[in-house]
mmCIF file of C-alpha atoms in Angstrom:
data_model
loop_
_atom_site.group_PDB
_atom_site.id
_atom_site.type_symbol
_atom_site.label_atom_id
_atom_site.label_comp_id
_atom_site.label_asym_id
_atom_site.label_seq_id
_atom_site.Cartn_x
_atom_site.Cartn_y
_atom_site.Cartn_z
ATOM 1 C CA MET A 300 61.098 113.291 57.434
ATOM 2 C CA LYS A 301 61.953 113.123 53.730
ATOM 3 C CA ASN A 302 58.351 113.921 52.867
ATOM 4 C CA CYS A 303 58.391 116.953 55.170
ATOM 5 C CA GLU A 304 61.636 118.190 53.641
ATOM 6 C CA ARG A 305 60.154 117.805 50.163
ATOM 7 C CA LYS A 306 57.142 119.877 51.192
ATOM 8 C CA ARG A 307 59.418 122.597 52.551
ATOM 9 C CA ARG A 308 61.359 122.772 49.254
ATOM 10 C CA GLU A 309 58.163 122.833 47.200
ATOM 11 C CA LYS A 310 56.724 125.649 49.299
ATOM 12 C CA MET A 311 59.917 127.678 49.144
ATOM 13 C CA LEU A 312 60.013 127.392 45.355
ATOM 14 C CA HIS A 313 56.367 128.372 45.154
ATOM 15 C CA VAL A 314 56.999 131.443 47.330
ATOM 16 C CA ILE A 315 59.876 132.586 45.128
ATOM 17 C CA LEU A 316 57.878 132.180 41.916
ATOM 18 C CA LYS A 317 54.843 134.057 43.251
ATOM 19 C CA GLY A 318 56.544 136.568 45.530
ATOM 20 C CA VAL A 319 55.557 139.674 43.640
ATOM 21 C CA VAL A 320 51.967 138.512 43.287
ATOM 22 C CA SER A 321 51.758 137.711 46.994
ATOM 23 C CA ILE A 322 52.896 141.209 47.937
ATOM 24 C CA PHE A 323 50.222 142.714 45.701
ATOM 25 C CA VAL A 324 47.463 140.531 47.129
ATOM 26 C CA MET A 325 48.588 141.271 50.681
ATOM 27 C CA CYS A 326 48.136 144.974 50.032
ATOM 28 C CA THR A 327 44.620 144.242 48.812
ATOM 29 C CA LEU A 328 43.699 142.308 51.967
ATOM 30 C CA ILE A 329 44.694 145.131 54.288
ATOM 31 C CA GLY A 330 42.973 147.774 52.167
ATOM 32 C CA ALA A 331 45.965 149.648 50.803
ATOM 33 C CA CYS A 332 49.763 149.618 51.024
ATOM 34 C CA LYS A 333 50.198 152.668 53.240
ATOM 35 C CA THR A 334 53.567 153.613 54.617
ATOM 36 C CA THR A 335 52.924 154.925 58.135
ATOM 37 C CA ALA A 336 53.652 151.492 59.588
ATOM 38 C CA ARG A 337 54.192 147.992 58.281
ATOM 39 C CA ALA A 338 51.681 145.187 58.630
ATOM 40 C CA GLN A 339 52.779 142.111 60.534
ATOM 41 C CA ASN A 340 53.122 139.665 57.647
ATOM 42 C CA VAL A 341 53.723 136.121 58.946
ATOM 43 C CA ARG A 342 54.777 133.275 56.686
ATOM 44 C CA GLU A 343 53.244 129.854 57.364
ATOM 45 C CA VAL A 344 55.941 127.433 58.576
ATOM 46 C CA GLU A 345 55.974 123.627 58.714
ATOM 47 C CA GLU A 346 55.539 121.514 60.839
ATOM 48 C CA ASN A 347 52.013 122.749 61.455
ATOM 49 C CA ASN A 348 49.967 119.817 60.156
ATOM 50 C CA THR A 349 48.057 119.085 63.379
ATOM 51 C CA LYS A 350 46.329 120.966 66.157
ATOM 52 C CA GLU A 351 49.146 119.974 68.526
ATOM 53 C CA THR A 352 51.752 121.549 66.216
ATOM 54 C CA ALA A 353 49.623 124.581 65.285
ATOM 55 C CA GLN A 354 51.603 127.724 64.467
ATOM 56 C CA SER A 355 50.910 130.615 66.851
ATOM 57 C CA ILE A 356 49.738 133.844 65.201
ATOM 58 C CA GLU A 357 48.474 137.213 66.420
ATOM 59 C CA ALA A 358 44.853 138.305 66.103
ATOM 60 C CA TYR A 359 43.955 141.000 63.570
ATOM 61 C CA ARG A 360 43.156 144.113 65.625
ATOM 62 C CA GLN A 361 42.742 147.040 63.246
ATOM 63 C CA THR A 362 40.544 150.045 64.118
ATOM 64 C CA PRO A 363 38.853 152.656 61.897
ATOM 65 C CA GLU A 364 41.037 155.399 63.379
ATOM 66 C CA LEU A 365 44.315 153.614 62.637
ATOM 67 C CA PHE A 366 43.118 152.525 59.210
ATOM 68 C CA LEU A 367 42.360 156.115 58.137
ATOM 69 C CA LYS A 368 45.759 157.246 59.443
ATOM 70 C CA GLY A 369 47.454 154.594 57.325
ATOM 71 C CA ASP A 370 48.739 152.787 60.423
ATOM 72 C CA ILE A 371 48.635 149.063 59.652
ATOM 73 C CA SER A 372 50.857 147.923 62.520
ATOM 74 C CA ARG A 373 47.975 145.969 64.097
ATOM 75 C CA GLU A 374 47.124 144.128 60.908
ATOM 76 C CA TYR A 375 48.426 140.597 61.453
ATOM 77 C CA VAL A 376 48.245 138.626 58.212
ATOM 78 C CA VAL A 377 49.277 135.046 57.402
ATOM 79 C CA ASN A 378 50.689 134.187 53.988
ATOM 80 C CA GLY A 379 50.919 130.465 53.217
ATOM 81 C CA SER A 380 50.581 127.717 50.664
ATOM 82 C CA THR A 381 48.819 124.376 50.778
ATOM 83 C CA SER A 382 47.449 121.466 48.724
ATOM 84 C CA THR A 383 45.036 118.560 49.147
ATOM 85 C CA THR A 384 47.792 116.602 50.920
ATOM 86 C CA ASP A 385 48.828 119.416 53.245
ATOM 87 C CA GLU A 386 46.893 120.776 56.237
ATOM 88 C CA ASP A 387 48.040 123.960 57.950
ATOM 89 C CA TRP A 388 46.973 124.703 61.542
ATOM 90 C CA PHE A 389 47.118 128.050 63.351
ATOM 91 C CA LYS A 390 46.540 128.985 66.982
ATOM 92 C CA VAL A 391 45.302 132.465 67.906
ATOM 93 C CA TYR A 392 44.106 134.130 71.104
ATOM 94 C CA LEU A 393 40.758 135.880 70.630
ATOM 95 C CA PHE A 394 38.548 137.936 72.908
ATOM 96 C CA SER A 395 34.930 136.894 73.294
ATOM 97 C CA GLY A 396 32.448 138.192 70.727
ATOM 98 C CA GLU A 397 32.076 138.283 66.972
ATOM 99 C CA GLN A 398 35.269 137.431 65.084
ATOM 100 C CA TYR A 399 36.233 137.108 61.425
ATOM 101 C CA VAL A 400 38.411 135.120 59.082
ATOM 102 C CA THR A 401 39.298 137.383 56.148
ATOM 103 C CA CYS A 402 40.583 135.538 53.076
ATOM 104 C CA ASN A 403 42.364 136.296 49.821
ATOM 105 C CA ASP A 404 44.454 134.701 47.037
ATOM 106 C CA ASP A 405 43.744 131.186 45.682
ATOM 107 C CA ARG A 406 40.761 128.999 46.564
ATOM 108 C CA PHE A 407 41.052 127.079 49.837
ATOM 109 C CA ARG A 408 38.961 125.561 52.598
ATOM 110 C CA PHE A 409 39.275 126.496 56.252
ATOM 111 C CA GLN A 410 37.723 125.475 59.559
ATOM 112 C CA VAL A 411 37.668 127.218 62.937
ATOM 113 C CA TYR A 412 37.667 125.272 66.230
ATOM 114 C CA ASP A 413 37.546 126.269 69.857
ATOM 115 C CA SER A 414 39.910 124.729 72.415
ATOM 116 C CA SER A 415 37.372 121.939 73.069
ATOM 117 C CA ASP A 416 37.446 120.858 69.410
ATOM 118 C CA ASN A 417 33.992 122.261 68.621
ATOM 119 C CA MET A 418 33.923 123.359 64.982
ATOM 120 C CA LEU A 419 32.614 126.933 64.714
ATOM 121 C CA LEU A 420 33.079 127.543 61.006
ATOM 122 C CA ASP A 421 33.625 125.494 57.853
ATOM 123 C CA GLN A 422 33.965 127.446 54.606
ATOM 124 C CA VAL A 423 35.508 127.298 51.146
ATOM 125 C CA TYR A 424 36.927 130.626 50.043
ATOM 126 C CA VAL A 425 36.626 131.414 46.338
ATOM 127 C CA LYS A 426 38.248 134.570 45.052
ATOM 128 C CA LYS A 427 35.836 137.240 43.817
ATOM 129 C CA ALA A 428 36.385 140.335 41.709
ATOM 130 C CA SER A 429 35.172 142.537 44.582
ATOM 131 C CA GLY A 430 38.254 141.630 46.624
ATOM 132 C CA PRO A 431 38.843 139.765 49.891
ATOM 133 C CA GLN A 432 35.954 138.061 51.667
ATOM 134 C CA ALA A 433 35.250 137.890 55.393
ATOM 135 C CA TYR A 434 33.478 135.103 57.285
ATOM 136 C CA SER A 435 32.148 135.590 60.806
ATOM 137 C CA PHE A 436 31.923 133.350 63.843
ATOM 138 C CA VAL A 437 31.314 133.884 67.544
ATOM 139 C CA ALA A 438 33.965 133.296 70.178
ATOM 140 C CA GLU A 439 31.894 132.359 73.224
ATOM 141 C CA LYS A 440 34.725 133.249 75.590
ATOM 142 C CA SER A 441 38.195 134.681 75.459
ATOM 143 C CA GLY A 442 40.873 132.092 74.819
ATOM 144 C CA TYR A 443 42.723 130.171 72.157
ATOM 145 C CA TYR A 444 41.073 129.209 68.881
ATOM 146 C CA TYR A 445 42.369 127.098 66.018
ATOM 147 C CA VAL A 446 42.149 127.572 62.258
ATOM 148 C CA LYS A 447 42.795 124.659 59.904
ATOM 149 C CA VAL A 448 43.546 125.449 56.254
ATOM 150 C CA ILE A 449 42.908 122.658 53.779
ATOM 151 C CA GLY A 450 43.995 122.762 50.139
ATOM 152 C CA VAL A 451 41.415 122.069 47.428
ATOM 153 C CA MET A 452 43.930 121.562 44.600
ATOM 154 C CA ASN A 453 46.533 118.865 44.085
ATOM 155 C CA LEU A 454 49.204 121.403 43.176
ATOM 156 C CA SER A 455 50.472 123.829 45.784
ATOM 157 C CA SER A 456 48.444 127.057 45.904
ATOM 158 C CA ASP A 457 48.740 130.258 47.917
ATOM 159 C CA TYR A 458 46.398 131.621 50.546
ATOM 160 C CA ILE A 459 46.221 134.767 52.651
ATOM 161 C CA LEU A 460 44.141 135.060 55.795
ATOM 162 C CA ALA A 461 43.647 137.178 58.886
ATOM 163 C CA VAL A 462 41.837 136.048 62.042
ATOM 164 C CA GLY A 463 40.258 138.352 64.608
ATOM 165 C CA GLY A 464 38.562 141.682 64.085
ATOM 166 C CA PRO A 465 37.382 142.885 60.686
ATOM 167 C CA SER A 466 39.485 144.723 58.161
ATOM 168 C CA TYR A 467 38.218 148.100 56.920
ATOM 169 C CA GLY A 468 37.374 149.791 53.664
ATOM 170 C CA VAL A 469 36.249 153.227 52.542
ATOM 171 C CA ALA A 470 33.536 154.315 50.142
ATOM 172 C CA LYS A 471 31.315 157.308 49.486
ATOM 173 C CA CYS A 472 27.653 158.150 49.161
ATOM 174 C CA GLU A 473 26.517 161.125 47.062
ATOM 175 C CA ILE A 474 23.077 162.661 47.568
ATOM 176 C CA GLN A 475 21.816 164.919 44.750
ATOM 177 C CA TYR A 476 19.115 167.512 45.414
ATOM 178 C CA GLY A 477 18.222 169.002 42.022
ATOM 179 C CA THR A 478 18.131 172.736 41.275
ATOM 180 C CA VAL A 479 18.224 175.227 44.158
ATOM 181 C CA SER A 480 17.670 178.981 43.988
ATOM 182 C CA MET A 481 18.550 181.496 46.726
ATOM 183 C CA LEU A 482 16.471 184.298 45.170
ATOM 184 C CA ASN A 483 13.939 184.526 47.998
ATOM 185 C CA GLY A 484 16.467 185.988 50.405
ATOM 186 C CA ASN A 485 16.177 183.202 52.967
ATOM 187 C CA ASP A 486 18.241 180.246 54.027
ATOM 188 C CA VAL A 487 17.328 177.041 52.211
ATOM 189 C CA VAL A 488 16.779 173.728 53.999
ATOM 190 C CA LEU A 489 17.272 170.877 51.562
ATOM 191 C CA LYS A 490 15.086 167.786 51.584
ATOM 192 C CA THR A 491 16.075 165.413 54.385
ATOM 193 C CA ALA A 492 17.866 162.284 53.203
ATOM 194 C CA ASP A 493 16.917 159.192 55.190
ATOM 195 C CA LEU A 494 19.532 156.427 54.872
ATOM 196 C CA ARG A 495 18.479 154.426 57.918
ATOM 197 C CA ASP A 496 16.783 151.612 56.007
ATOM 198 C CA ASN A 497 19.112 151.572 53.014
ATOM 199 C CA ASN A 498 20.503 148.039 52.831
ATOM 200 C CA GLU A 499 23.260 149.098 50.435
ATOM 201 C CA PHE A 500 25.171 150.508 53.393
ATOM 202 C CA PRO A 501 26.776 148.573 56.271
ATOM 203 C CA ASP A 502 25.234 149.165 59.689
ATOM 204 C CA ASP A 503 28.539 150.134 61.323
ATOM 205 C CA ALA A 504 29.706 152.649 58.700
ATOM 206 C CA LEU A 505 30.981 155.960 60.122
ATOM 207 C CA VAL A 506 31.392 159.197 58.177
ATOM 208 C CA TYR A 507 34.875 160.732 58.266
ATOM 209 C CA THR A 508 34.569 163.485 55.618
ATOM 210 C CA ILE A 509 31.627 165.597 54.470
ATOM 211 C CA SER A 510 31.625 167.867 51.424
ATOM 212 C CA MET A 511 29.124 169.769 49.300
ATOM 213 C CA GLY A 512 29.345 169.525 45.526
ATOM 214 C CA GLY A 513 27.844 171.635 42.761
ATOM 215 C CA ILE A 514 28.170 174.883 44.719
ATOM 216 C CA GLY A 515 30.409 177.763 43.718
ATOM 217 C CA SER A 516 32.563 179.503 46.302
ATOM 218 C CA SER A 517 30.230 182.536 46.382
ATOM 219 C CA ASP A 518 26.847 180.867 45.796
ATOM 220 C CA ILE A 519 26.040 180.603 49.510
ATOM 221 C CA ASP A 520 27.108 182.181 52.767
ATOM 222 C CA SER A 521 27.266 178.984 54.822
ATOM 223 C CA ALA A 522 26.483 175.283 54.758
ATOM 224 C CA VAL A 523 25.541 173.259 57.829
ATOM 225 C CA VAL A 524 25.034 169.499 57.732
ATOM 226 C CA GLU A 525 23.084 167.852 60.535
ATOM 227 C CA ASN A 526 22.987 164.189 61.440
ATOM 228 C CA LEU A 527 19.514 164.032 62.956
ATOM 229 C CA SER A 528 19.985 160.521 64.321
ATOM 230 C CA VAL A 529 22.681 161.638 66.767
ATOM 231 C CA GLN A 530 21.718 165.343 66.745
ATOM 232 C CA LYS A 531 25.103 166.692 65.749
ATOM 233 C CA LEU A 532 25.851 169.657 63.486
ATOM 234 C CA VAL A 533 28.844 170.034 61.179
ATOM 235 C CA SER A 534 29.611 173.472 59.715
ATOM 236 C CA MET A 535 31.359 173.292 56.345
ATOM 237 C CA ASN A 536 34.524 175.308 55.758
ATOM 238 C CA MET A 537 33.734 178.377 53.676
ATOM 239 C CA TYR A 538 34.465 178.321 49.947
ATOM 240 C CA SER A 539 35.581 174.698 49.916
ATOM 241 C CA TRP A 540 32.298 173.628 51.587
ATOM 242 C CA SER A 541 33.885 170.571 53.147
ATOM 243 C CA LYS A 542 34.884 169.192 56.542
ATOM 244 C CA ASN A 543 37.582 166.561 57.022
ATOM 245 C CA ASN A 544 38.768 164.380 59.897
ATOM 246 C CA ILE A 545 35.415 164.094 61.680
ATOM 247 C CA LEU A 546 35.499 160.400 62.559
ATOM 248 C CA SER A 547 35.672 161.274 66.269
ATOM 249 C CA LEU A 548 32.164 162.755 66.038
ATOM 250 C CA GLY A 549 30.756 159.251 65.616
ATOM 251 C CA LEU A 550 28.373 160.118 62.774
ATOM 252 C CA PRO A 551 26.645 156.962 61.487
ATOM 253 C CA LEU A 552 26.118 156.865 57.749
ATOM 254 C CA LYS A 553 22.750 155.148 58.154
ATOM 255 C CA ALA A 554 20.968 158.172 59.572
ATOM 256 C CA ARG A 555 18.748 161.107 58.622
ATOM 257 C CA TRP A 556 20.796 163.902 57.055
ATOM 258 C CA ARG A 557 19.653 167.514 56.717
ATOM 259 C CA VAL A 558 21.494 170.359 54.968
ATOM 260 C CA THR A 559 20.895 174.078 55.513
ATOM 261 C CA LEU A 560 22.381 176.545 52.998
ATOM 262 C CA GLY A 561 22.894 180.118 54.196
ATOM 263 C CA TYR A 562 21.574 182.949 52.015
ATOM 264 C CA ASN A 563 24.011 184.926 49.890
ATOM 265 C CA LEU A 564 23.381 187.920 47.617
ATOM 266 C CA SER A 565 24.194 185.795 44.609
ATOM 267 C CA ASP A 566 21.351 185.334 42.123
ATOM 268 C CA GLU A 567 22.731 182.061 40.830
ATOM 269 C CA LYS A 568 20.900 178.781 40.650
ATOM 270 C CA PHE A 569 22.898 175.632 41.323
ATOM 271 C CA ASN A 570 22.564 171.881 41.762
ATOM 272 C CA PRO A 571 24.008 170.918 45.152
ATOM 273 C CA SER A 572 24.990 167.468 46.304
ATOM 274 C CA LEU A 573 26.079 166.092 49.653
ATOM 275 C CA VAL A 574 29.046 163.715 49.588
ATOM 276 C CA LEU A 575 29.538 161.478 52.613
ATOM 277 C CA ARG A 576 32.800 159.551 52.720
ATOM 278 C CA TYR A 577 32.687 156.698 55.198
ATOM 279 C CA VAL A 578 34.776 153.915 56.668
ATOM 280 C CA TYR A 579 33.204 150.519 57.293
ATOM 281 C CA PRO A 580 34.169 147.101 58.658
ATOM 282 C CA VAL A 581 34.471 144.441 55.969
ATOM 283 C CA LYS A 582 32.123 141.795 57.335
ATOM 284 C CA THR A 583 31.431 140.103 54.004
ATOM 285 C CA GLY A 584 33.077 141.745 50.991
ATOM 286 C CA TRP A 585 34.174 145.132 49.684
ATOM 287 C CA LEU A 586 31.515 147.704 48.705
ATOM 288 C CA GLU A 587 31.125 149.749 45.553
ATOM 289 C CA ASN A 588 33.014 153.017 45.760
ATOM 290 C CA SER A 589 29.982 155.305 45.445
ATOM 291 C CA THR A 590 26.211 155.321 45.659
ATOM 292 C CA ILE A 591 24.127 158.180 44.232
ATOM 293 C CA ILE A 592 20.752 159.005 45.742
ATOM 294 C CA ASP A 593 18.563 161.456 43.813
ATOM 295 C CA LEU A 594 16.244 163.606 45.954
ATOM 296 C CA SER A 595 15.292 166.078 43.217
#
């Protein structure tokens, strides 16, 4: 009992000393500190040193729609501390299918078990400059699963983790087309951009905003962007040549994209670009903010 009480005091002191840092890292794990709703931030509590005394937590159940709205109320995140002499166990109910453990903060080891004590995952998380890392495993059936956190340092160190569905991030892809002239009096169909086999992009990325760059307000009469893979058209708003809040259209980023520019009396030449902003599940790590593809 004295040893347990000592651990509690050590952890409390560690929390106080690193409180500000922990808040910052927590914001990084969930993508951004948005104010529409608060994430469910749970502090690890002793005694939780065995499977039998595992602390119950909620599964992480964010969606792209809620993420883009800034609603983080379904982001259940555990904030704890551990050492080589301290194991922390957590119990979480998961639905069947692919699941993730998303990690941040100091280096630590973790293992995932099913209710029959079969180990499904054994990893050591090491912090990277790109941000939090996610590790996948398969829940064969719906039910309770257990996560054991094991310290890799003698001194107490912090960890942050979420168990369940993936977290989400946003990035953009810019496609440049070179110089375009509208002098012939006809609409111009730009070269089709095929992103289907581009391994830089995650398979499940969905476009939520489309915009055209490099075009003046009076250079064209219209701009229509077509996702040929799902055969859907998006007409850009005039003058701004953009379209926001289109996640519900279900436009995959990894698709064939075609742009048609409507003829205008302007004699100008310009260098258009197509900017696709997309949301994606973080299944490994964060992506670079932008990728430029030159089709000129």
